[in-house]
Amino acid sequence: MNAFFSGPLLALETSCDETAAAVLVGSEIKSSVVASQIELHGKWGGVVPEAAARAHVEALLPTMDTALADSGIGLEAIEAVAVTNRPGLIGALSVGVSAAKALAFRRNLPLIGVHHIEGHVCSPLAVDSALEPPSLALIVSGGHTELVRVEAWGKYVVLGETLDDAAGEAFDKGARVLGLGYPGGVAVQAAAVGGDPLRYALPQSATDRPTNFSFSGLKTAVARLVEREGPKLNAADAAASLQHAIVEVLATKTVAAAEAESLRTIVVAGGVSANLALRTRVAELGLRSGVRVIVPPLPLCTDNAAMIGLAGSLRLARGERSGFDLDVLSSEPL
Ligand code: KG4
Ligand code: ZN
């Protein structure tokens, strides 16, 4: 049985472009609030680190207040603080970590620093708090594409990763070439509705190992397609074909890895797990090979603090604590 920190816990996440706060009691998410910076960074077509940090400073306290109000649990009742401290943008991470330290210091509360990707790995606990390792996690976000063997909570073996672009990046870059909006994943999914995924052949790059991924050739291929077709290009078919190329590689490699590792549960998490085609395809292939597939609810796919709370809660329940010297790290393996 999974053990969670029993008292009310406040979780903060500011690693990239979402300012997020959540309140949990045990595995139960009492509130989860996300203030998105999409509009701010949309102008530039990508995240501007300095602007992100400043926006976190402005949004953090109101976001936290809303999470506390929504939960019906006051700040004075909070018994522990969990915060993302790695990996991410240093300036952005520092905002959440400083706030978490101040809150914990003032009332001498236990503090726990959480690895952002561990948060994504733990997000399906929101659907099934009894979900137990071992399992295979496919982590697909804007910065990460990893196949992880979850041996136990807190014990992860990375089986494979992308050799170049992350899956989310492939969506984002492909969307840019197709003239769709930012962030690309949502835009591609919307543009692909009704499109023919087999209309344009796009590469599903081969890699050295079956558990690794490569997406960098895709952007070039889409650019060449746009050039070749010119105004004749069918936008819906192009978006559907791009989505298909990414989804097929992710889904087939993941299910094959689960089979190779004799794992009976697959977890898909990270921003790209919000993609309907991916969710459907992994579920389909999983069903075919008798593997259970579990994905977080849509609001917990993209960055949020509830997942950081779940990961932090498991660690706190195991007696782990971070000191007030908790550092922020721009990159660190899971
Ligand atoms: O996990 P996340 O919110 O932030 C990071 O930690 O990177 O992931 C963001 C990524 C972006 O690349 C975005 O385009 C992608 O997730 N994404 C999607 C969808 N929603 C978000 N990709 C495909 N389909 C979606 N529906
Ligand atoms: Zn993320």
XYZ file of C-alpha atoms in Angstrom, residues 200 223-234:
13
model
C 1.851 12.779 -46.010
C 9.589 22.139 -43.632
C 10.364 20.271 -46.854
C 6.726 19.219 -47.144
C 5.531 22.821 -46.768
C 8.025 23.930 -49.407
C 7.094 21.153 -51.820
C 3.323 21.496 -51.533
C 3.172 25.273 -51.287
C -0.431 26.548 -51.283
C -1.652 23.057 -52.230
C -0.783 21.832 -48.710
C -3.800 20.506 -46.864
